[in-house]
PDB file of C-alpha atoms in Angstrom:
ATOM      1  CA  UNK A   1       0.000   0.000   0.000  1.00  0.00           C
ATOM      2  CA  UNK A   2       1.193   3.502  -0.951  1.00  0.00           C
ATOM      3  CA  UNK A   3       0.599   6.645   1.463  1.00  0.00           C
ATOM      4  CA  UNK A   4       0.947   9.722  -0.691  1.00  0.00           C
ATOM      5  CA  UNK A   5       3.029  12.304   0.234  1.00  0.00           C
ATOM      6  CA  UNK A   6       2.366  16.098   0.254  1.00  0.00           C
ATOM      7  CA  UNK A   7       3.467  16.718  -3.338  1.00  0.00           C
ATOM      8  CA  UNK A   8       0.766  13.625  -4.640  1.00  0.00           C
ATOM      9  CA  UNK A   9      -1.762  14.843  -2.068  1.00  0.00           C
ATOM     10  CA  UNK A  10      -1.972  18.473  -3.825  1.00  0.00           C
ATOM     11  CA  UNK A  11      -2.598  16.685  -7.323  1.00  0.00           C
ATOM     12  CA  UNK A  12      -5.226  14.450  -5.956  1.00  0.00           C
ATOM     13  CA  UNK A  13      -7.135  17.668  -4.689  1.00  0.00           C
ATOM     14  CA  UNK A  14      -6.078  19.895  -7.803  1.00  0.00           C
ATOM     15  CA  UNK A  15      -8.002  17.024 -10.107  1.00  0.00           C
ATOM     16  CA  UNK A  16     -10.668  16.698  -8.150  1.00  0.00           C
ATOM     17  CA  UNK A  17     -11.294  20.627  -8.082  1.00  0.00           C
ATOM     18  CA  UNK A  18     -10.485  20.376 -11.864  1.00  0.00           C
ATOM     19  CA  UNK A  19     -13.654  17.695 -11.949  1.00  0.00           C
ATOM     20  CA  UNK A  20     -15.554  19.401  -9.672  1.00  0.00           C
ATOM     21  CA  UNK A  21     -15.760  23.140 -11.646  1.00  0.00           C
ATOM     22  CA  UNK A  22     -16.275  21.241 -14.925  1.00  0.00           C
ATOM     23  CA  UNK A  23     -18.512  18.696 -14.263  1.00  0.00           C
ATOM     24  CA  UNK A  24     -21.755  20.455 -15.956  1.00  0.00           C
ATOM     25  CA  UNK A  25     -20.189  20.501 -19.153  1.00  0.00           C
ATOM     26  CA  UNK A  26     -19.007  16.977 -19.370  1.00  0.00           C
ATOM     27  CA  UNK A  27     -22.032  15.159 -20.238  1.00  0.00           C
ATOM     28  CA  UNK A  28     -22.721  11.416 -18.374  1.00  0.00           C
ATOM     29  CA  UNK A  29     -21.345  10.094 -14.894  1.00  0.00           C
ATOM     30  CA  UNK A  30     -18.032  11.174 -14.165  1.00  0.00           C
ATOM     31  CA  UNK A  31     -15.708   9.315 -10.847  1.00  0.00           C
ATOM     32  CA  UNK A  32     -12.444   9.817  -9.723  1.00  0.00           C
ATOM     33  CA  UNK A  33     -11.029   6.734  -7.665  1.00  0.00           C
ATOM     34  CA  UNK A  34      -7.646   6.806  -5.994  1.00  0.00           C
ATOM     35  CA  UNK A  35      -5.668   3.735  -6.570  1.00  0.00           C
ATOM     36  CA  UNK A  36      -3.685   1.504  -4.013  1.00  0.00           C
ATOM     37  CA  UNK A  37      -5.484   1.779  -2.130  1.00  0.00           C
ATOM     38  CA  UNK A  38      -8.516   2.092  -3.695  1.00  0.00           C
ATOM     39  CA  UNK A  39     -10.748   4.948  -2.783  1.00  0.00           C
ATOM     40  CA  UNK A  40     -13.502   6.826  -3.789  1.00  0.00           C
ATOM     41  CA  UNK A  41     -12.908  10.484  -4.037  1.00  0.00           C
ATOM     42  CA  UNK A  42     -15.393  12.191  -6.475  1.00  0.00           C
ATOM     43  CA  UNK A  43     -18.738  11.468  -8.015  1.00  0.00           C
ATOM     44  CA  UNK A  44     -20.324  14.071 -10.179  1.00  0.00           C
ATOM     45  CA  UNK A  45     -23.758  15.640  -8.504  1.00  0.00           C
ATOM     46  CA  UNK A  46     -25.738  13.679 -11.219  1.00  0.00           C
ATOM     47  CA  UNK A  47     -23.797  10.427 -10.565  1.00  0.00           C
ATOM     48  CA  UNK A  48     -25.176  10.746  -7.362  1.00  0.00           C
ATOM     49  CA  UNK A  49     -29.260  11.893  -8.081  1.00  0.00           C
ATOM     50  CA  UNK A  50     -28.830   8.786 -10.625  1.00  0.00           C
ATOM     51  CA  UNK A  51     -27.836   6.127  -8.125  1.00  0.00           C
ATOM     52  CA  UNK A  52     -29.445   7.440  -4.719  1.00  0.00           C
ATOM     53  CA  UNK A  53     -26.169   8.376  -2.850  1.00  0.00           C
ATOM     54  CA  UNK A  54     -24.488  10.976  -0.883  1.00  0.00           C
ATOM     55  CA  UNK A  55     -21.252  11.856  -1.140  1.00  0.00           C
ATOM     56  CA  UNK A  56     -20.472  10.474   2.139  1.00  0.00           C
ATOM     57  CA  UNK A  57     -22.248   7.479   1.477  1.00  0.00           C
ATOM     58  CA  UNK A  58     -20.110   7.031  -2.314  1.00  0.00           C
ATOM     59  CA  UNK A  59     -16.469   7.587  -0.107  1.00  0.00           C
ATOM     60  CA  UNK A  60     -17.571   5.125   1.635  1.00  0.00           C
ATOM     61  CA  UNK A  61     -18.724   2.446  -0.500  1.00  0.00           C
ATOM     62  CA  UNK A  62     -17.072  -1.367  -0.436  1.00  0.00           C
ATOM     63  CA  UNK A  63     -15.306  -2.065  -3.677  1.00  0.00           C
ATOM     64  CA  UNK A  64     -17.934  -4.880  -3.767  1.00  0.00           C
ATOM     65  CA  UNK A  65     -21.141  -2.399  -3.555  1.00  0.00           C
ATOM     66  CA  UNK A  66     -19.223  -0.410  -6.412  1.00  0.00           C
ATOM     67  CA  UNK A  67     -18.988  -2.846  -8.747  1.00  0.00           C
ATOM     68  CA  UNK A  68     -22.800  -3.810  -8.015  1.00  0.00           C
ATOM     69  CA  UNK A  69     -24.185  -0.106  -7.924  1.00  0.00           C
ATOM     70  CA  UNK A  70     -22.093   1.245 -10.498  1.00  0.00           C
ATOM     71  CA  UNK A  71     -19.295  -0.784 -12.892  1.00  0.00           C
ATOM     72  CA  UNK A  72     -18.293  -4.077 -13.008  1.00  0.00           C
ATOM     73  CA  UNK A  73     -15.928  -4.676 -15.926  1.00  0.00           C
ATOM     74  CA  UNK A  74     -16.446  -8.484 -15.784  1.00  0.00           C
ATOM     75  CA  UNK A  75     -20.033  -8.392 -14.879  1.00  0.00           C
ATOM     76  CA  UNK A  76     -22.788  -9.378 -17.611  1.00  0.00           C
ATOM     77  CA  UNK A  77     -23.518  -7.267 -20.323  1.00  0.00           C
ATOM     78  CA  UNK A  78     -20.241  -5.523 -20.097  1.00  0.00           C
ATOM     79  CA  UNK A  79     -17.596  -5.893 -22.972  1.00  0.00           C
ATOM     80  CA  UNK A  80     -14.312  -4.784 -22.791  1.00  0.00           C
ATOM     81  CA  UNK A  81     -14.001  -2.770 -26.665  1.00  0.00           C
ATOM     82  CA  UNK A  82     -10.425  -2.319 -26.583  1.00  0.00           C
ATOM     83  CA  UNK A  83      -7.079  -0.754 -24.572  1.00  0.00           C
ATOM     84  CA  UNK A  84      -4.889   1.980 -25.777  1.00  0.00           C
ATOM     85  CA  UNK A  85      -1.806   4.424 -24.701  1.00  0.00           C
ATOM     86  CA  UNK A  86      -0.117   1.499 -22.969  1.00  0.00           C
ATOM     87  CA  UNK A  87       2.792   3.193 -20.782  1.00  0.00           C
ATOM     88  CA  UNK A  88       6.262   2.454 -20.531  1.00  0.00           C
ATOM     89  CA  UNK A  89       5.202   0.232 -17.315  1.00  0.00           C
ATOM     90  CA  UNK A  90       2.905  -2.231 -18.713  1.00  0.00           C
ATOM     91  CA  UNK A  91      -0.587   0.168 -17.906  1.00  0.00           C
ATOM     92  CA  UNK A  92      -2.798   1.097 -20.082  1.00  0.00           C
ATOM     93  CA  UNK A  93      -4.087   4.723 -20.016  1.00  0.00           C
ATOM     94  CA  UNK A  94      -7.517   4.218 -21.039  1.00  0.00           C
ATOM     95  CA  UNK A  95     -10.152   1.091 -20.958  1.00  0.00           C
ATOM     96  CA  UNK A  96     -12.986   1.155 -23.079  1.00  0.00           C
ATOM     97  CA  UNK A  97     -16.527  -0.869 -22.016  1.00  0.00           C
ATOM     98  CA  UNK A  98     -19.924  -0.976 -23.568  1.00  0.00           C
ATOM     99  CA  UNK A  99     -22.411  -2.374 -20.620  1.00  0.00           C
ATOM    100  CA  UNK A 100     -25.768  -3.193 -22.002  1.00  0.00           C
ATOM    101  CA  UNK A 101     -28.865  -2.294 -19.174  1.00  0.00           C
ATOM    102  CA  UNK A 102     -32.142  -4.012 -19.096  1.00  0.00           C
ATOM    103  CA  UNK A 103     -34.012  -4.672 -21.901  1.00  0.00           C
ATOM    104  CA  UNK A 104     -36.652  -1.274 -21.880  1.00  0.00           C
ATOM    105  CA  UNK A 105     -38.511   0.768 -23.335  1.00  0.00           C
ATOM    106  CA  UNK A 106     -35.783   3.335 -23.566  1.00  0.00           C
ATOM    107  CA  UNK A 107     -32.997   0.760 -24.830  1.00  0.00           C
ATOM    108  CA  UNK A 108     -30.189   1.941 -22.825  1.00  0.00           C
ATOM    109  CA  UNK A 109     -26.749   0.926 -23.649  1.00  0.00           C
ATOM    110  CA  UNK A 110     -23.416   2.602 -21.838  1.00  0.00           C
ATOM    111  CA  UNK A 111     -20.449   3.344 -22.842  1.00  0.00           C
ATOM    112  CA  UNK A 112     -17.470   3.523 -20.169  1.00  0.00           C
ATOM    113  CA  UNK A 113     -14.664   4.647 -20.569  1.00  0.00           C
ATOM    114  CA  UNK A 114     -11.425   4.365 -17.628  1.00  0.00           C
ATOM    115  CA  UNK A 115      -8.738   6.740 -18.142  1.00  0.00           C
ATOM    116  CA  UNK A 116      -5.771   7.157 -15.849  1.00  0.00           C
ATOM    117  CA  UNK A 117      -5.565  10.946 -14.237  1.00  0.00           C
ATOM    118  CA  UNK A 118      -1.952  10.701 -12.858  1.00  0.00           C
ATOM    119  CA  UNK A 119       0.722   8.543 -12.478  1.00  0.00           C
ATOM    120  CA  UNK A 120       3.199   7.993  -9.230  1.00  0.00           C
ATOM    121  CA  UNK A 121       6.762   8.297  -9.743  1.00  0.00           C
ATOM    122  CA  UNK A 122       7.248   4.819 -10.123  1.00  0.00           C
ATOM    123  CA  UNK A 123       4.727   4.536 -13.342  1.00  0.00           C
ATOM    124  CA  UNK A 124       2.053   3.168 -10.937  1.00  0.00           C
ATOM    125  CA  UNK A 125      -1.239   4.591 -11.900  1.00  0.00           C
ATOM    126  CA  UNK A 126      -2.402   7.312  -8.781  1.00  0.00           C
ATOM    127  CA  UNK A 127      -5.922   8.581 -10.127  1.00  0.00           C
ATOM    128  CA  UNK A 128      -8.484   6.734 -12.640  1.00  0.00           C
ATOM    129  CA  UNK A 129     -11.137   8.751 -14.190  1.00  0.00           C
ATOM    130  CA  UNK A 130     -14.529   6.511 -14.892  1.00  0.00           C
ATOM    131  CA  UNK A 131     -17.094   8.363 -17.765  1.00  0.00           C
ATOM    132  CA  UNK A 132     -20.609   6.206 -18.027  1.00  0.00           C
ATOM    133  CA  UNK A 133     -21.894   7.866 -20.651  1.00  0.00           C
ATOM    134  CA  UNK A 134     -25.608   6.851 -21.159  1.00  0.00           C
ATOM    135  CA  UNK A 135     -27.261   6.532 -24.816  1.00  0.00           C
ATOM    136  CA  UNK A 136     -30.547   6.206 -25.705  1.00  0.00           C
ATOM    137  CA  UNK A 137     -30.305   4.159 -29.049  1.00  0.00           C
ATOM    138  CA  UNK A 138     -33.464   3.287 -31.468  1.00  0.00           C
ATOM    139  CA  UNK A 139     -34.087  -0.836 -31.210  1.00  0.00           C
ATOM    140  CA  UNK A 140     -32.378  -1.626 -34.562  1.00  0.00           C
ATOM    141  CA  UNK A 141     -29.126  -0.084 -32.768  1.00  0.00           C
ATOM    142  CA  UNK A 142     -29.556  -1.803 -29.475  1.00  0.00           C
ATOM    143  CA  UNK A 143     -30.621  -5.266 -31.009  1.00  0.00           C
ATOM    144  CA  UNK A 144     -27.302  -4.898 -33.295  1.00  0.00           C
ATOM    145  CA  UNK A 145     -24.918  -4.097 -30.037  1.00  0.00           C
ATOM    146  CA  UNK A 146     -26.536  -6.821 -28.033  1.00  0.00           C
ATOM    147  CA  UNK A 147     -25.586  -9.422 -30.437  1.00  0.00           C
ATOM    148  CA  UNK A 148     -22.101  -8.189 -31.023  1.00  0.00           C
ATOM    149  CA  UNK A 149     -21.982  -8.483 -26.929  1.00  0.00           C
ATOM    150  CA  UNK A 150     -23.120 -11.951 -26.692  1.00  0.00           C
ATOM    151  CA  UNK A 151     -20.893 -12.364 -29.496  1.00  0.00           C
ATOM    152  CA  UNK A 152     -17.908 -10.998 -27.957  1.00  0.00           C
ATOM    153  CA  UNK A 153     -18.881 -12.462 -24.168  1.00  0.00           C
ATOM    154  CA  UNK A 154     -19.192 -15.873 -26.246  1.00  0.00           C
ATOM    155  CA  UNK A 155     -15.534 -15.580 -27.877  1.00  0.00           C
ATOM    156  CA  UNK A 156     -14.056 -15.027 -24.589  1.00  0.00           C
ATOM    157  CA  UNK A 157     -16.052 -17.740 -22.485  1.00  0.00           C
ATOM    158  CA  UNK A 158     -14.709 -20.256 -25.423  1.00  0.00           C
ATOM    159  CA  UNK A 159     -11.155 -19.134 -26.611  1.00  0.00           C
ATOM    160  CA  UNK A 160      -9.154 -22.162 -24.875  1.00  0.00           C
ATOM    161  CA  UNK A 161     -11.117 -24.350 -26.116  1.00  0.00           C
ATOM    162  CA  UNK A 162     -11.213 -22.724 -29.677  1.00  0.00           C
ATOM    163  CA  UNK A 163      -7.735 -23.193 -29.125  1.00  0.00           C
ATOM    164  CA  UNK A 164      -7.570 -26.936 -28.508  1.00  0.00           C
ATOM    165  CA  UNK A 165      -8.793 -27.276 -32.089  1.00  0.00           C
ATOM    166  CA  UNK A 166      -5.975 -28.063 -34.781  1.00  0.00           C
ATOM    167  CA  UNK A 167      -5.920 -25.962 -38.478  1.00  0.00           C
ATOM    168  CA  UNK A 168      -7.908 -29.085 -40.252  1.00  0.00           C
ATOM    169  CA  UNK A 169     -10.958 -28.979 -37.384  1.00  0.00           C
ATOM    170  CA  UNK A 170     -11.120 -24.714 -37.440  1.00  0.00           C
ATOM    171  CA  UNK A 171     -11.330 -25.106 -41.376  1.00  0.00           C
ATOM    172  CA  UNK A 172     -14.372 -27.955 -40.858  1.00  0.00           C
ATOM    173  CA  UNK A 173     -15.654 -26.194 -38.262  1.00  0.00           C
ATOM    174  CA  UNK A 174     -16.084 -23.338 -40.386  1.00  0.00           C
ATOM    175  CA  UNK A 175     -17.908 -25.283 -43.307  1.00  0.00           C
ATOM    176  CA  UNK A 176     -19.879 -26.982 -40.648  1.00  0.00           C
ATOM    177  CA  UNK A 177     -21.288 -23.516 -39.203  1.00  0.00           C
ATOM    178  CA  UNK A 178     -21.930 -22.415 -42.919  1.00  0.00           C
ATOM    179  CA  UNK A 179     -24.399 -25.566 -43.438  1.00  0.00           C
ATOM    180  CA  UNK A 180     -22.279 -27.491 -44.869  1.00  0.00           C
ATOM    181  CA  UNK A 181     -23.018 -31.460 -45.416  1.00  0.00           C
ATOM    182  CA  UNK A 182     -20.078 -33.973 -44.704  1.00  0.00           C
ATOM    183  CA  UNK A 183     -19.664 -34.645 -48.386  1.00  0.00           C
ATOM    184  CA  UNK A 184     -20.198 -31.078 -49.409  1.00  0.00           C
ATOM    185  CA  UNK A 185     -16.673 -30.500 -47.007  1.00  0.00           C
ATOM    186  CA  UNK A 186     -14.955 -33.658 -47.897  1.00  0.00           C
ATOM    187  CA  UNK A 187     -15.348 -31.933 -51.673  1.00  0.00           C
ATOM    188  CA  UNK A 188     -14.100 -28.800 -50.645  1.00  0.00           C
ATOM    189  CA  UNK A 189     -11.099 -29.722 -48.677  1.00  0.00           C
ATOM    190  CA  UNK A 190     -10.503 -32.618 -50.710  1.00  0.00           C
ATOM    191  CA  UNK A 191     -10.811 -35.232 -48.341  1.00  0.00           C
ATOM    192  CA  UNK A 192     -12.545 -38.392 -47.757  1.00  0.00           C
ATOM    193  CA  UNK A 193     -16.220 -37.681 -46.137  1.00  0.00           C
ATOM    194  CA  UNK A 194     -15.212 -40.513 -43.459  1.00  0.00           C
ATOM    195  CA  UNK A 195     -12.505 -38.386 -42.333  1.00  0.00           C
ATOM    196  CA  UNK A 196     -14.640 -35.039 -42.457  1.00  0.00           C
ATOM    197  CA  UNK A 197     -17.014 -37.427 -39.869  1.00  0.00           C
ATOM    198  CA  UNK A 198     -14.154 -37.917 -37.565  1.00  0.00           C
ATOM    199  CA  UNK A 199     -13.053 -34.287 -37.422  1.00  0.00           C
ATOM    200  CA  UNK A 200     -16.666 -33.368 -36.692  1.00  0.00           C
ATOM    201  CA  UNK A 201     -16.639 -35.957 -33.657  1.00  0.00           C
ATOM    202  CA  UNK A 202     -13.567 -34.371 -32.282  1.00  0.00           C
ATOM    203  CA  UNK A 203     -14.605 -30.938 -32.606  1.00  0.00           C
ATOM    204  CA  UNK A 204     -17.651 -31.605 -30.805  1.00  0.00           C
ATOM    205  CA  UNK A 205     -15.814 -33.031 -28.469  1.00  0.00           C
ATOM    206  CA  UNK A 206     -13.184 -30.890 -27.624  1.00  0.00           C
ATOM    207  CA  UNK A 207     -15.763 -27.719 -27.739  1.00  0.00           C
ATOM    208  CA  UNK A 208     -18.332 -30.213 -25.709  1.00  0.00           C
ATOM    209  CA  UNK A 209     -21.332 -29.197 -28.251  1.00  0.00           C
ATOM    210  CA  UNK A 210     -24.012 -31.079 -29.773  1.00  0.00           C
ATOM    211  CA  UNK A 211     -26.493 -28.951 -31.149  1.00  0.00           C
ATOM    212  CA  UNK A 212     -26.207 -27.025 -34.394  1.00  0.00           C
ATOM    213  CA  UNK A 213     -26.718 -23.337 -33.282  1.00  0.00           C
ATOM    214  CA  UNK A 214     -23.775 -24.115 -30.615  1.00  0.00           C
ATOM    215  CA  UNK A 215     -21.331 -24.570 -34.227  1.00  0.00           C
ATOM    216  CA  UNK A 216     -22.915 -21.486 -35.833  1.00  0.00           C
ATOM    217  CA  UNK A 217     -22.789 -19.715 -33.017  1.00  0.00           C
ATOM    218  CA  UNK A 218     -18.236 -20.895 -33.267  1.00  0.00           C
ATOM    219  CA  UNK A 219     -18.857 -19.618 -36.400  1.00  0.00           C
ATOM    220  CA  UNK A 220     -19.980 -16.177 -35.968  1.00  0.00           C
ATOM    221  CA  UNK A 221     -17.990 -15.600 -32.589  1.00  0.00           C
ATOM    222  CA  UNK A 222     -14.386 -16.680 -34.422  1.00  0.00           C
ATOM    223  CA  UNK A 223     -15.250 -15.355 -37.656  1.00  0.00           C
ATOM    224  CA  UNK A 224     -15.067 -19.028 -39.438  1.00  0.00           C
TER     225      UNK A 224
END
């Protein structure tokens, strides 16, 4: 655990005063979180109308209430979209989520972005910035995101034992999820169909599947 000296104290306060004056004209949820250890230091006035808290009550709040309240970057409907501006320690500057809400009327979808603030001395990060950033998004949008969540949630649940798979059972695999029949493959890869029937065995083993939406759904996820 760090304790931050004088010099890293006066930043902390100087970026939370930064936050505080310009709030209003950053649209969404804006929080500043000290790390090691973690703590809680700002949430934006409509942060805290949206979830019910005071700002005594948010400095206060168990990592565990956080992540149920307010982010959880491995809870469901979140995706992790992608990291950039790694540093010359091995941390990335900024983390970019899309969380999908509820199914309503209003068809919410987030996007949330975590940005480091300031670094210590030793490349550690000091301050992370979290922006929720609400959209309202017309159905056509929201069914579109969902699926490339479940998509993306899928991929990741699966990649080891995508992985297991040699070149020969990803290249069935991906006739398989197109429709394909066993002669239709054996044709294409020029093989016997008997063998095509043994790579389909061991790729439903290996990937423990048995019905056919489980292979398109390989299919779509790795892009076969």
């Amino acid at each position: 655990m760090n304790h931050p000296d004088k010099e890293t104290q006066l930043l902390v306060k100087e970026k939370i005063k930064t936050f505080e004056l310009a709030s209003d004209w950053i649209p969404g949820i804006k929080i500043i979180q000290g790390i090691d250890p973690i703590r809680n230091l700002f949430i934006c006035e409509f942060g805290r109308q949206h979830y019910g808290l005071t700002k005594s009550f948010f400095e206060y709040l168990p990592s565990r209430e956080y992540r149920k309240l307010i982010f959880d970057p491995e809870g469901p409907g979140t995706c992790l979209l992608g990291k950039t501006n790694i540093n010359h320690e091995g941390y990335p500057e900024k983390r970019v989520y899309i969380r999908l809400g509820p199914i309503t009327k209003d068809h919410i979808v987030e996007l949330v972005t975590i940005q480091t603030l300031a670094y210590r001395n030793d490349g550690q990060p000091l301050l992370e910035l979290t922006h929720i950033l609400p959209l309202n998004l017309e159905e056509w949008v929201m069914n579109k995101i969902r699926r490339t969540v479940n998509e993306i949630r899928f991929k990741k649940q699966n990649y080891q034992r995508f992985e297991q798979l040699t070149e020969r059972n990803k290249e069935v695999l991906s006739l398989m999820a197109k429709c394909h029949r066993a002669d239709e493959i054996a044709r294409r890869l020029s093989i016997e169909p008997n063998t095509v029937n043994t790579h389909k065995k061991r790729i439903k083993e290996i990937l423990e599947i048995e019905k056919n939406w489980d292979i398109i759904k390989y299919g779509q996820a790795f892009e076969l």
